[in-house]
Coordinates of C-alpha atoms in Angstrom, one line a residue:
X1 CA -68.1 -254.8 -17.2
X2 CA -68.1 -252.0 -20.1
X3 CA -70.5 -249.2 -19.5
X4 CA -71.5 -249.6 -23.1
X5 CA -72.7 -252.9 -22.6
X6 CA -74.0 -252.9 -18.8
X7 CA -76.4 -249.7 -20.8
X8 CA -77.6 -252.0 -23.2
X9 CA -78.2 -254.9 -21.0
X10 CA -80.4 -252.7 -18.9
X11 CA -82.6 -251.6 -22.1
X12 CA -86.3 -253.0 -22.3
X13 CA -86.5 -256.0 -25.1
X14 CA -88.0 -253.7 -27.9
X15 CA -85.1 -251.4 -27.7
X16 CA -82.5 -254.2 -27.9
X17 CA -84.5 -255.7 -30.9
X18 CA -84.0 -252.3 -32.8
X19 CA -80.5 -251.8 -31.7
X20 CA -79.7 -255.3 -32.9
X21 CA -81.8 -254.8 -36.4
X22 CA -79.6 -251.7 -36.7
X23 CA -76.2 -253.5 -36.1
X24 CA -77.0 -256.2 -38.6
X25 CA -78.1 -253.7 -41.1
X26 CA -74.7 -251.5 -40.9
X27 CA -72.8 -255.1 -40.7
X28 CA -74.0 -257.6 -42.7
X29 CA -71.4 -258.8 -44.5
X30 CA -69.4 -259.2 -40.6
X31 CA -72.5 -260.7 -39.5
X32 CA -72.7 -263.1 -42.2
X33 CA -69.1 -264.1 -42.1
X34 CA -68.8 -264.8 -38.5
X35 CA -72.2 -266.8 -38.2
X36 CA -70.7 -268.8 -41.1
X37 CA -67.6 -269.6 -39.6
X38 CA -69.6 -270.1 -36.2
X39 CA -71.2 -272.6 -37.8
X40 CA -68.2 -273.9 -39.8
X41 CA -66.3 -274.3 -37.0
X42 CA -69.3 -276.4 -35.0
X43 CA -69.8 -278.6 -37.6
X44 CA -66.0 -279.5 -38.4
X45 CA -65.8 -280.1 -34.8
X46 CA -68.8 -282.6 -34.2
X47 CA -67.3 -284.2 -37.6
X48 CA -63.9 -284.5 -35.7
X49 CA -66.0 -286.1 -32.6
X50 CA -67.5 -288.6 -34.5
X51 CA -64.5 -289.7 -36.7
X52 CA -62.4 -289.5 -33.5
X53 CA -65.1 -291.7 -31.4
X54 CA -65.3 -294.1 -34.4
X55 CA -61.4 -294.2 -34.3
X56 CA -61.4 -294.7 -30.5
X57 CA -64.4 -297.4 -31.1
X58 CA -62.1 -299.7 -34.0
X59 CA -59.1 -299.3 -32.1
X60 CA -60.1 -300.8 -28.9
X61 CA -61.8 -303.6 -30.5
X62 CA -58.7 -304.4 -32.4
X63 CA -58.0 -307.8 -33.7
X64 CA -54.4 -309.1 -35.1
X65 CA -55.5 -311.8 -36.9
X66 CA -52.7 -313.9 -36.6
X67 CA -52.5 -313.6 -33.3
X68 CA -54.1 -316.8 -32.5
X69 CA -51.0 -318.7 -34.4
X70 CA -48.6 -316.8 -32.3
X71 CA -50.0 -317.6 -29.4
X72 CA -50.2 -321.7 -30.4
X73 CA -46.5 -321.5 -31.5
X74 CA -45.3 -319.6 -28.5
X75 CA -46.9 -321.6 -26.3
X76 CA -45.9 -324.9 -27.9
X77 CA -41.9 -323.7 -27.9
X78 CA -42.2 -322.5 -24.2
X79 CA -43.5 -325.7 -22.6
X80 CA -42.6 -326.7 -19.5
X81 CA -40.2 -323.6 -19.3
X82 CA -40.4 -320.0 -18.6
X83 CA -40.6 -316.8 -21.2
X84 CA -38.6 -318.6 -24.0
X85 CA -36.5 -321.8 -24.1
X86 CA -33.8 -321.8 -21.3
X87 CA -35.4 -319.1 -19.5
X88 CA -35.9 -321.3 -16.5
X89 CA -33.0 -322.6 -16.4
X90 CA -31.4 -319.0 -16.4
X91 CA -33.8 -318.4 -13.5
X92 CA -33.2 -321.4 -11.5
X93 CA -29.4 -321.0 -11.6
X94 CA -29.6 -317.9 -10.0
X95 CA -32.5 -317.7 -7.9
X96 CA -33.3 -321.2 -6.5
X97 CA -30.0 -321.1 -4.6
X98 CA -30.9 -318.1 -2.4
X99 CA -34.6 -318.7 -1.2
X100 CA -33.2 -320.4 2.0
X101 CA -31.1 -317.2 2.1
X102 CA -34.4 -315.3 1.7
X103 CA -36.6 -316.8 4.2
X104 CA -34.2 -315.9 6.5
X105 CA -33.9 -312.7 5.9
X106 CA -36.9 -312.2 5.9
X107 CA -37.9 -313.2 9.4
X108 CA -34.8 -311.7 10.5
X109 CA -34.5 -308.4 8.7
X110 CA -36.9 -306.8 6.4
X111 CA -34.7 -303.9 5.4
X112 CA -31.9 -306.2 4.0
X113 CA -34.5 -309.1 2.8
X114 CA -35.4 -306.3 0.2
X115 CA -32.0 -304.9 -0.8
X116 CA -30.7 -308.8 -1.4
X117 CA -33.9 -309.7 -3.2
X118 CA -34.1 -306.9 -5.7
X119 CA -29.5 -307.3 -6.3
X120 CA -30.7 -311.6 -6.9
X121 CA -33.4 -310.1 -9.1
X122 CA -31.4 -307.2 -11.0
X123 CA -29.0 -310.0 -11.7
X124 CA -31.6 -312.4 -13.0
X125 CA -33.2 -309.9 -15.6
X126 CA -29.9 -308.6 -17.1
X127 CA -28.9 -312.6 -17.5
X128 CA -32.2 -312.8 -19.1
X129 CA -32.2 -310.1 -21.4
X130 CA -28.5 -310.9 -22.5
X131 CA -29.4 -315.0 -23.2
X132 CA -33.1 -314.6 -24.7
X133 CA -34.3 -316.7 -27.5
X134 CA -37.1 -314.9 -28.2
X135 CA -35.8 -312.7 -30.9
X136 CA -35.0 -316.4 -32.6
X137 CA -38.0 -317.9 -31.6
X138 CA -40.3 -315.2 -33.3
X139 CA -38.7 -315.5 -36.3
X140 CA -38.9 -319.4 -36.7
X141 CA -42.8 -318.7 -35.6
X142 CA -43.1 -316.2 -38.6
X143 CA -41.3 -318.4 -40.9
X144 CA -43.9 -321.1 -40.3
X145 CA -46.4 -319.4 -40.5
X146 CA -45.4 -316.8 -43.3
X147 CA -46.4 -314.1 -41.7
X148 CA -44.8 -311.1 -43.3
X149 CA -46.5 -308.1 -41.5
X150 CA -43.8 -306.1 -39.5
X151 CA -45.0 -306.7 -35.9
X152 CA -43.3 -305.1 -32.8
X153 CA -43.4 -307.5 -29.6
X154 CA -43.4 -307.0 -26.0
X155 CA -42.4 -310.1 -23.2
X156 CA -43.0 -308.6 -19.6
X157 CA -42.4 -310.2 -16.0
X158 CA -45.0 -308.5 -14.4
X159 CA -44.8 -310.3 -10.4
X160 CA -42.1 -312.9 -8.8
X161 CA -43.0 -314.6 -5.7
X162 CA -40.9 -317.3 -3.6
X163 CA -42.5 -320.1 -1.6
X164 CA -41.2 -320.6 2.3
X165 CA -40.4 -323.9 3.8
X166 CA -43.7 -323.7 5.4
X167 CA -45.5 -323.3 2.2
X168 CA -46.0 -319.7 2.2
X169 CA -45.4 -317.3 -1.0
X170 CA -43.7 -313.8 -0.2
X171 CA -43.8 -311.2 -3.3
X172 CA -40.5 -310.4 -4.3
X173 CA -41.5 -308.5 -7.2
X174 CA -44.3 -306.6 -8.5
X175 CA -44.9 -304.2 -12.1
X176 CA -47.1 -301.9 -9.8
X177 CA -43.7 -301.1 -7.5
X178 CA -40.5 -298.8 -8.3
X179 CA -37.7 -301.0 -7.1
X180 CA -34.6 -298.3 -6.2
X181 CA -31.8 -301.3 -6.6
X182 CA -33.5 -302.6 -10.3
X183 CA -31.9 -301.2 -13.2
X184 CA -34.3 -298.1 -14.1
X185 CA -33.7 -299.2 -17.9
X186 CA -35.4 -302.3 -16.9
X187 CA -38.4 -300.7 -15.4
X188 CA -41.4 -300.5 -17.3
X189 CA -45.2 -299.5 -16.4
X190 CA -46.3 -302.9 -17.4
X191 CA -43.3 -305.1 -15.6
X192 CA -39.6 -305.3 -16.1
X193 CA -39.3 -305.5 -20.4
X194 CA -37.0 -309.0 -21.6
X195 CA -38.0 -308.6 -25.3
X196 CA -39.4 -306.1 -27.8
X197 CA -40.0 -302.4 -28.7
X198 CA -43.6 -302.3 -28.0
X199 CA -44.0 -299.1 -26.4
X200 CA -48.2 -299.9 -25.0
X201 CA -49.1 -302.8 -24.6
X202 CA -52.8 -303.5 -23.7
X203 CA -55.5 -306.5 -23.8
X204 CA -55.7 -306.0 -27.4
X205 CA -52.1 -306.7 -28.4
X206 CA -52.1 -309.3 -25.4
X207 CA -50.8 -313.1 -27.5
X208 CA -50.6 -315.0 -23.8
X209 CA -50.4 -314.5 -20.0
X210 CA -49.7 -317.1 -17.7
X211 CA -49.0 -318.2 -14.4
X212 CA -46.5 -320.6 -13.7
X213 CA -46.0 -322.0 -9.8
X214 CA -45.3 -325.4 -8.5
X215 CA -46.7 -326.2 -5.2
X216 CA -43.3 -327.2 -3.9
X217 CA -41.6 -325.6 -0.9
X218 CA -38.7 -323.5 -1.8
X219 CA -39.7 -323.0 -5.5
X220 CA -41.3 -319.4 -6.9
X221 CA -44.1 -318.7 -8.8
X222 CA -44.4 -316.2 -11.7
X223 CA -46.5 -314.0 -13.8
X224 CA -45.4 -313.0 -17.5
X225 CA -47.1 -311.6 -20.8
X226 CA -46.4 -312.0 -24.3
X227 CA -47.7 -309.1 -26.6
X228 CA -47.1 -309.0 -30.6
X229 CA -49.1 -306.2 -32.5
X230 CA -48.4 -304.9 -36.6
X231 CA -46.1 -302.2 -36.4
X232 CA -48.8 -300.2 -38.7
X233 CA -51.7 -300.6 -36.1
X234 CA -53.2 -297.0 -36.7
X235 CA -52.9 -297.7 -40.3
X236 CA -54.9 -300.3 -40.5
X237 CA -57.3 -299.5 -38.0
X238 CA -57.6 -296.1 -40.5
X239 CA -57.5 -298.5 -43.0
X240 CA -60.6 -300.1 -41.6
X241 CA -62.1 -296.0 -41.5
X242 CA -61.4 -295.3 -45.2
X243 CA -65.0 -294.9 -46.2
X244 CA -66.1 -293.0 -43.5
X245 CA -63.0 -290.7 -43.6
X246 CA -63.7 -290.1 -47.3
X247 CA -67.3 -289.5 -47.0
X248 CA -66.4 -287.0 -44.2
X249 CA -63.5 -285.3 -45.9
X250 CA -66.0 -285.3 -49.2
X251 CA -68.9 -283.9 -46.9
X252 CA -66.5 -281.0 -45.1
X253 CA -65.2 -280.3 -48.8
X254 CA -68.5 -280.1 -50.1
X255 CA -69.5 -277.1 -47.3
X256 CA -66.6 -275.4 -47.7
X257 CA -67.4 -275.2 -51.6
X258 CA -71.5 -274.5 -51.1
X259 CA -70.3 -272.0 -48.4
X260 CA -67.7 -270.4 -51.0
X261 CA -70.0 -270.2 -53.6
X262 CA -73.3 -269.0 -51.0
X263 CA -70.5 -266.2 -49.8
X264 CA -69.4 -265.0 -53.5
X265 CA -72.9 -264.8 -55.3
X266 CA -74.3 -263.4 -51.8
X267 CA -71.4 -260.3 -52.1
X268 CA -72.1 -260.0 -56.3
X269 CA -75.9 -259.8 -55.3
X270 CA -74.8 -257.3 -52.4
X271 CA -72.7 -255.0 -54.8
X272 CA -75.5 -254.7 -57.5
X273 CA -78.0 -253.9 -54.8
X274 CA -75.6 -251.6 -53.5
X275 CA -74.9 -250.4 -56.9
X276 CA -78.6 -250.1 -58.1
X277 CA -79.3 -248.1 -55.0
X278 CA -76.6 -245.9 -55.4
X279 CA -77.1 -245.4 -59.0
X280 CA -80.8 -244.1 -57.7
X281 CA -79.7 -241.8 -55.3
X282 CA -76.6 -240.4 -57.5
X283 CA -78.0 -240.1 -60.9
X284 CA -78.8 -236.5 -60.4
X285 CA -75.6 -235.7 -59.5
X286 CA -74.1 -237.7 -62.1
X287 CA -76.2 -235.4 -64.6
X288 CA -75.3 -232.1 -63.0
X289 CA -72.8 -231.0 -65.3
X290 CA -74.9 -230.4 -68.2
X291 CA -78.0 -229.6 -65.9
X292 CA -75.9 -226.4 -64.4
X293 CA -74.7 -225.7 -67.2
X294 CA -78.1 -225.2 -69.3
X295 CA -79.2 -223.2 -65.5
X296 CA -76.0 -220.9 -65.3
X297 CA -76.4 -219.6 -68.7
X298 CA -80.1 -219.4 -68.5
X299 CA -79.5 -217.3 -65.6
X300 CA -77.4 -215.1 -67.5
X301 CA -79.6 -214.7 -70.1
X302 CA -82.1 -213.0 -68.0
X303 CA -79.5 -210.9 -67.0
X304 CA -80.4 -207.3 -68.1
X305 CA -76.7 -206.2 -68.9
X306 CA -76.8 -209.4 -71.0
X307 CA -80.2 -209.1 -72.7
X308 CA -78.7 -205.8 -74.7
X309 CA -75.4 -208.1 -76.2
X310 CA -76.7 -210.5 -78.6
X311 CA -73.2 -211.8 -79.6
X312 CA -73.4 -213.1 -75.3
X313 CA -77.1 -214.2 -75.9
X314 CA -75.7 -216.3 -79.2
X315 CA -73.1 -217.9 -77.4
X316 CA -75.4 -218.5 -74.3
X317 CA -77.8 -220.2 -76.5
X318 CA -75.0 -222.2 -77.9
X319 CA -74.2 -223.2 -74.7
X320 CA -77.9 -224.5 -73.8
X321 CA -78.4 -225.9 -77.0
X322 CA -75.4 -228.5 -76.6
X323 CA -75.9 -229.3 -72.8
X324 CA -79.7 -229.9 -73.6
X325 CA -78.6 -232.2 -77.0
X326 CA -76.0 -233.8 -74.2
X327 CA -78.5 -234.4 -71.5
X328 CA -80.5 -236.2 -74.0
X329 CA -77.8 -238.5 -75.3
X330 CA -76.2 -239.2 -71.6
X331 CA -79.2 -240.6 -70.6
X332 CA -79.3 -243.3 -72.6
X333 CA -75.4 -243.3 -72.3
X334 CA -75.5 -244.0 -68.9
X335 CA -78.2 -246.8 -68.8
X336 CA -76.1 -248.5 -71.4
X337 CA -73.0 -248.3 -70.3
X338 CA -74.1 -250.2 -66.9
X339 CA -74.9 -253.2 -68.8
X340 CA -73.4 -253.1 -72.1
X341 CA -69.6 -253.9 -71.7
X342 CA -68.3 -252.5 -75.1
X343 CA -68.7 -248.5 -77.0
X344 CA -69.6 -248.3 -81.1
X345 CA -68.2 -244.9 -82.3
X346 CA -69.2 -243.2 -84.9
X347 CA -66.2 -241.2 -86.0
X348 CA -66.3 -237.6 -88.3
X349 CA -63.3 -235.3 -88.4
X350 CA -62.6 -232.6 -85.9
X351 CA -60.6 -229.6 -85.1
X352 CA -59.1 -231.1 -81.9
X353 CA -58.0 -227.9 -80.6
X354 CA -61.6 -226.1 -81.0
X355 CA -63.2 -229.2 -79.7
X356 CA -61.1 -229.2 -76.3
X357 CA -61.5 -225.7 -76.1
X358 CA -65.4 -225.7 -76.0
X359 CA -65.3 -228.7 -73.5
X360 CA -63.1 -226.8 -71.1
X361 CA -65.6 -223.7 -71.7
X362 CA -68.5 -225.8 -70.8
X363 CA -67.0 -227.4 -68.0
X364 CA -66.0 -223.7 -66.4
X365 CA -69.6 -222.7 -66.2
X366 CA -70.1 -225.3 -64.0
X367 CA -67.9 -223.9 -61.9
X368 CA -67.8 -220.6 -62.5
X369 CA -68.7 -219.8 -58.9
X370 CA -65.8 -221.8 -57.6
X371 CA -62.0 -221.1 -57.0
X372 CA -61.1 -223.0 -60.1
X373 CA -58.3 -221.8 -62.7
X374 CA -57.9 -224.3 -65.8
X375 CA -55.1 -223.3 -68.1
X376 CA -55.2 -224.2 -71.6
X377 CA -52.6 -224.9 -74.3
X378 CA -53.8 -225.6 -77.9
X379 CA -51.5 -227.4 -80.5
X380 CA -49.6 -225.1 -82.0
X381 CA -51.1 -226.3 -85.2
X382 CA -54.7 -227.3 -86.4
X383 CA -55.2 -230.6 -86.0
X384 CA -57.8 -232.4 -86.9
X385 CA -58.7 -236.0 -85.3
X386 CA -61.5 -239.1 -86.4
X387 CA -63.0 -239.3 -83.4
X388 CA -66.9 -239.2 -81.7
X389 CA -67.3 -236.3 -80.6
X390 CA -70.1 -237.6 -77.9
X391 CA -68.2 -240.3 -76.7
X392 CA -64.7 -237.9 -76.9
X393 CA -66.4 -235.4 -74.5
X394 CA -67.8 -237.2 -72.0
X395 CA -64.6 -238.8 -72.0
X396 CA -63.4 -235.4 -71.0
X397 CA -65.8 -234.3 -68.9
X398 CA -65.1 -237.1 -66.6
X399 CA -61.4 -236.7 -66.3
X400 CA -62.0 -233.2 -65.5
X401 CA -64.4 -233.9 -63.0
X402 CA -62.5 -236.7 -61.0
X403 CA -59.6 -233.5 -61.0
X404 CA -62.3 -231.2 -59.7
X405 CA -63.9 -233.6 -57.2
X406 CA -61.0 -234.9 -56.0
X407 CA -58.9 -232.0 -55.1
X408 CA -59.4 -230.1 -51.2
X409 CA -56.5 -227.5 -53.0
X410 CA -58.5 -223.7 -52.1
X411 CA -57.8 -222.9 -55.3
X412 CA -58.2 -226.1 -58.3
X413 CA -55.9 -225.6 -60.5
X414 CA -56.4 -227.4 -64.1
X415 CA -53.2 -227.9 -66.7
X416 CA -54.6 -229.1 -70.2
X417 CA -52.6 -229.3 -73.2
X418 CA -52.1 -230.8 -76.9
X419 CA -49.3 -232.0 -78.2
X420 CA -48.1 -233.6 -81.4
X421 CA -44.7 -235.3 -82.9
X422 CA -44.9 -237.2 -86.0
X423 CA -46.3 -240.4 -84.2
X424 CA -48.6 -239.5 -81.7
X425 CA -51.2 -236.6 -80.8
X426 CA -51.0 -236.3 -76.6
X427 CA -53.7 -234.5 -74.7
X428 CA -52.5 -234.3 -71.3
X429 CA -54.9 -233.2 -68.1
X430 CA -52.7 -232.5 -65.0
X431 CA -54.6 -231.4 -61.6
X432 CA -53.0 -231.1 -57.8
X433 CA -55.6 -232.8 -56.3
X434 CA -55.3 -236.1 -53.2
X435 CA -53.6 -238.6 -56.3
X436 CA -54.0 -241.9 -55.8
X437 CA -51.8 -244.9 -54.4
X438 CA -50.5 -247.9 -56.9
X439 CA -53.0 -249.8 -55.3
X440 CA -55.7 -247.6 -56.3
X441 CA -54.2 -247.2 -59.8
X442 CA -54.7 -250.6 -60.2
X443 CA -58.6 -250.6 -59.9
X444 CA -59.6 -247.2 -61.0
X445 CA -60.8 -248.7 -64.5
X446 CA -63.3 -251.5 -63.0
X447 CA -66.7 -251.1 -63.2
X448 CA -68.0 -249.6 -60.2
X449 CA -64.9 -249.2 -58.5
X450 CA -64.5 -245.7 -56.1
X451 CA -61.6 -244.8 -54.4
X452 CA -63.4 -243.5 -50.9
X453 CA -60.6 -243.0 -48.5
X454 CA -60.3 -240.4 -45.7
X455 CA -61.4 -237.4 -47.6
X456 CA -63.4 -238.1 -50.4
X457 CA -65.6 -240.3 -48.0
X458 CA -68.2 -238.1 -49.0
X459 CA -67.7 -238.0 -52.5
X460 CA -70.7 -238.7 -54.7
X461 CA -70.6 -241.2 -57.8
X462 CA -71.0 -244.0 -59.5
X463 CA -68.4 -245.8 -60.0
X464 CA -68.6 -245.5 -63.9
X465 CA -66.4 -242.6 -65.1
X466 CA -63.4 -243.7 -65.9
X467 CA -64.8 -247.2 -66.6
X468 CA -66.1 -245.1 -69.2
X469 CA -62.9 -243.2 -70.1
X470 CA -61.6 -246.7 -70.9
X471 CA -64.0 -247.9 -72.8
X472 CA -63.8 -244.6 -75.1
X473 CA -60.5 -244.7 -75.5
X474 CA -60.8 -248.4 -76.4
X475 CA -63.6 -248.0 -78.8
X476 CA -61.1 -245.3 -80.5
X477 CA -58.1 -247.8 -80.4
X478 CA -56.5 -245.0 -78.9
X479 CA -54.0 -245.2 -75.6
X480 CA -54.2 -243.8 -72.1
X481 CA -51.7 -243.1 -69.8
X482 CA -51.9 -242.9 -66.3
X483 CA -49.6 -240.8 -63.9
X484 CA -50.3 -240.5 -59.9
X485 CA -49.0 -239.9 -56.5
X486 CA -50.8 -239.7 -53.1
X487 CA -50.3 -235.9 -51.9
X488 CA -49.3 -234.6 -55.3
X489 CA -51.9 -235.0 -58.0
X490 CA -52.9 -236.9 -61.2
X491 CA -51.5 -236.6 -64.6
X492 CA -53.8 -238.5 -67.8
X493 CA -52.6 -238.8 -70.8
X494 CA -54.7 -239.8 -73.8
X495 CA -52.3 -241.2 -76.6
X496 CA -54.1 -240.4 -80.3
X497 CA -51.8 -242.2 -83.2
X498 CA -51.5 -239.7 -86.1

C-alpha cells in the first residue's frame, strides 16, 4: 500500500476531517467534477437497468398476434401427415423399410445399430429438406389471411423413435445429442432445421408442437415444432417501449443540461469570487506605481543635497503633484473599469513626444532602484495628437509594466519609439522579457485573463491591464498591434491615424 496513504489511514478522525476540508478547498472544481460524473454515471446506469429490465420484461411476454391463424392453417394443411404435405410419405419411403433391419441390429450390435440409424436418418432429412412444401405452404397461409408482416420461420424435428415388434419404442434421434454421421449443417441446438432462417427459437415464437405416434408395431413416433416470429421482433417490442424510452432519453437529456448549466454558472460564480478576492488582496499593488512614485520623490526632497536646488525641488513637486492627481482618478478608474465594459474620452491636443517622455520619466522612478534601462526615441518632429491624456497614460503605464513584470532578464531593457509617415503615427514598446505563446496572444485582451505559467506564477495582478489597453485604444478608434514570441520578448504597437 502507499506510505502516503497507510499514514493517513492511521491518523485519528479529527485529523482526517481537516486534511479532507483542505483537499476540497485546494480542489473544488476536481471535486465537483468527479462527484458529478459519479453521480452521472450512477444514474445513467440504473436508467439502463430499468429500460433493459423493461426490455427483458416485453420481450419475454411477446405475442405475434397472428400467430393463432398460423397455427389453425398449418395444422389444417398438415393433417394426417407429418411437417408439411408429403412429409410422411418422404418418411415412410425411406425409413419404414428398415425398422426390421433395426431391431436387429439392435439386439445384435449396438455399435452398428447407431451408425445405420443415423446414414437411414441423414438420408431422410436431406430428402426432406430438398422436397418441402413449407415454403409454399406459408405463403398460401399468408395469402389467406393477408398477412403482410415479414416473418422468419423455423420447422425442427426435435426426437425420432421406432417401435419394436414387441411394442417397444427405441430413440433413434434426439435434438439434445450430436450425431457424428448427421450432416453438421443439419444440426441445430433445437433439433435438425427442415425450414426457415429463424436463428432462436423459443416458447414465444412457438405456432405448434406435436407428437405424432401410432400404437402399431414397426411404425415410429415423432416430435416436431413449428415457429413463425416478425422479422422486426425487437422493433416492435421497442415499439411497444417508445414512451418510456422517450421519457428516459428526455429525463437523461434534461440532467445533462441542469448539470451543464449547475457546472457553468457554478465556475462564473467561482471566477468572480476568485476575482473579487483577488482584486482585495492586489489593489495595493495595482496602485504602486503612482504610490512609489509620489514616496521616491518625497524621499528626495528631504534630501539635503536636494533641498539647496530648487529647479530639482520644482520638478520633484511636479512629479507628486501628477501621481497624487493620478491616484485620485485611477481609483475610480479601476472600480469602473471592472464593471463598465466601454471608456468615454475626452480628447484635447497634445505634444506626443513631451507626453511619452514624462510617462517614461514617471515610470523610471518607480524603478529607479532596479537594473532597468529604457531607451527613448522622440519623433523627429512635433507632433501633436487628440487624445486623453488620463486614459492615454495609463494606457502606457500598463504596457510598460507587463514589460517590467514579465521580464527575469538581470538587466530590463525598454525600446520606445515614435514614428510617423503620412498615414499613421506608431508608438512602438519593445522589451526582452518571457513573450508569450499564440495561445496566450489569443486571450491577453479578456477581462481578467493572466498568463501565469512557470515563472510568473508569482506574479501579482488583476487581470485588467491590457483589458484596459484595449479598451483605450478602442475608445480612441485607434489600432494596436501585437508582436510576441516565447523566449524572446514582446513588441506593442499602437497605430494613431494622422
Amino acid at each position: 500500500m502507499n506510505r502516503k496513504l497507510w499514514g493517513l489511514l492511521k491518523l485519528p478522525p479529527e485529523r482526517i476531517y481537516l486534511f479532507s476540508r483542505k483537499f476540497s478547498m485546494k480542489h473544488p472544481f476536481k471535486i465537483y467534477i468527479t462527484t458529478s460524473v459519479i453521480c452521472f454515471l450512477v444514474l445513467a446506469l440504473v436508467q439502463f437497468i430499468l429500460v433493459y429490465n423493461t426490455y427483458d420484461l416485453l420481450n419475454r411476454r411477446f405475442y405475434y398476434e397472428k400467430k393463432n391463424k398460423i397455427n389453425e392453417e398449418y395444422s389444417k394443411a398438415i393433417t394426417n401427415d407429418k411437417l408439411f404435405p408429403g412429409g410422411q410419405a418422404i418418411i415412410d419411403s425411406i425409413l419404414m423399410p428398415e425398422l426390421k433391419t433395426l431391431e436387429q441390429l439392435y439386439n445384435t450390435d449396438t455399435t452398428k445399430f447407431h451408425n445405420y440409424a443415423q446414414q437411414i436418418l441423414n438420408k431422410v432429412f436431406h430428402r426432406l429438406i430438398e422436397e418441402q412444401s413449407a415454403d409454399s405452404l406459408m405463403q398460401q397461409i399468408r395469402q389467406k389471411d393477408s398477412i403482410t408482416d415479414s416473418l422468419r420461420y423455423a420447422l425442427n424435428i426435435s426426437r425420432i423413435e421406432f417401435m419394436t415388434g414387441d411394442r417397444k419404442y427405441i430413440n433413434i434421434y434426439d435434438y439434445r445429442k450430436k450425431y457424428a454421421l448427421i450432416d453438421d449443417s443439419l444440426q441445430w441446438s433445437d433439433g435438425i432445421r427442415i425450414y426457415g432462417d429463424l436463428e432462436n427459437p423459443d416458447e414465444r415464437s412457438q405456432v405448434v408442437r406435436l407428437n405424432v405416434s401410432t400404437p402399431s408395431p414397426y411404425t415410429y413416433a415423432m416430435a416436431f415444432s413449428f415457429h413463425a416470429e416478425p422479422f422486426n421482433r425487437r422493433q416492435m417490442v421497442f415499439r411497444q417501449m417508445r414512451l418510456m424510452l422517450t421519457m428516459s432519453l428526455l429525463s437523461m437529456f434534461a440532467i445533462i443540461l441542469l448539470f451543464f448549466i449547475t457546472m457553468r454558472n457554478w465556475i462564473k460564480q467561482k471566477r468572480l469570487s476568485d476575482v473579487k478576492t483577488d482584486f482585495i488582496n492586489n489593489i495595493t499593488h495595482e496602485f504602486h506605481t503612482p504610490l512609489s512614485a509620489i514616496m521616491v520623490a518625497n524621499k528626495n526632497i528631504q534630501n539635503e543635497k536636494i533641498l539647496d536646488n530648487k529647479m530639482a525641488i520644482k520638478s520633484l513637486s511636479e512629479v507628486i503633484d501628477r501621481q497624487s492627481q493620478r491616484l485620485k482618478l485611477l481609483f475610480g478608474q479601476v472600480l469602473d473599469l471592472a464593471t463598465v465594459d466601454k471608456l468615454f474620452v475626452q480628447k484635447t491636443p497634445h505634444h506626443l513626444n513631451m507626453l511619452v517622455s514624462e510617462i517614461l520619466t514617471d515610470f523610471s522612478i518607480k524603478f529607479s532602484n532596479s537594473n532597468l534601462e529604457i531607451d527613448f526615441k522622440p519623433a523627429e518632429e512635433d507632433l501633436v495628437v487628440n487624445l486623453d491624456s488620463f486614459h492615454f497614460t495609463t494606457l502606457m503605464l500598463n504596457i510598460l509594466d507587463n514589460a517590467v513584470k514579465y521580464n527575469l532578464q538581470p538587466i530590463k531593457e525598454l525600446v520606445v519609439f515614435i514614428t510617423n509617415d503620412k498615414e499613421n503615427i506608431q508608438i512602438t514598446v519593445t522589451d526582452m522579457g518571457i513573450g508569450m505563446s499564440r495561445e496566450t496572444l489569443k486571450h491577453i485582451f479578456e477581462k481578467f485573463y493572466r498568463y501565469q505559467k512557470d515563472l510568473t506564477q508569482n506574479t501579482k495582478g488583476l487581470g485588467l491591464g491590457l483589458h484596459y489597453v484595449k479598451q483605450c485604444i478602442d475608445a480612441h478608434q485607434w489600432k494596436l498591434k501585437v508582436d510576441s514570441e516565447v523566449g524572446k520578448g514582446t513588441t506593442f504597437v499602437i497605430v494613431i491615424p494622422m
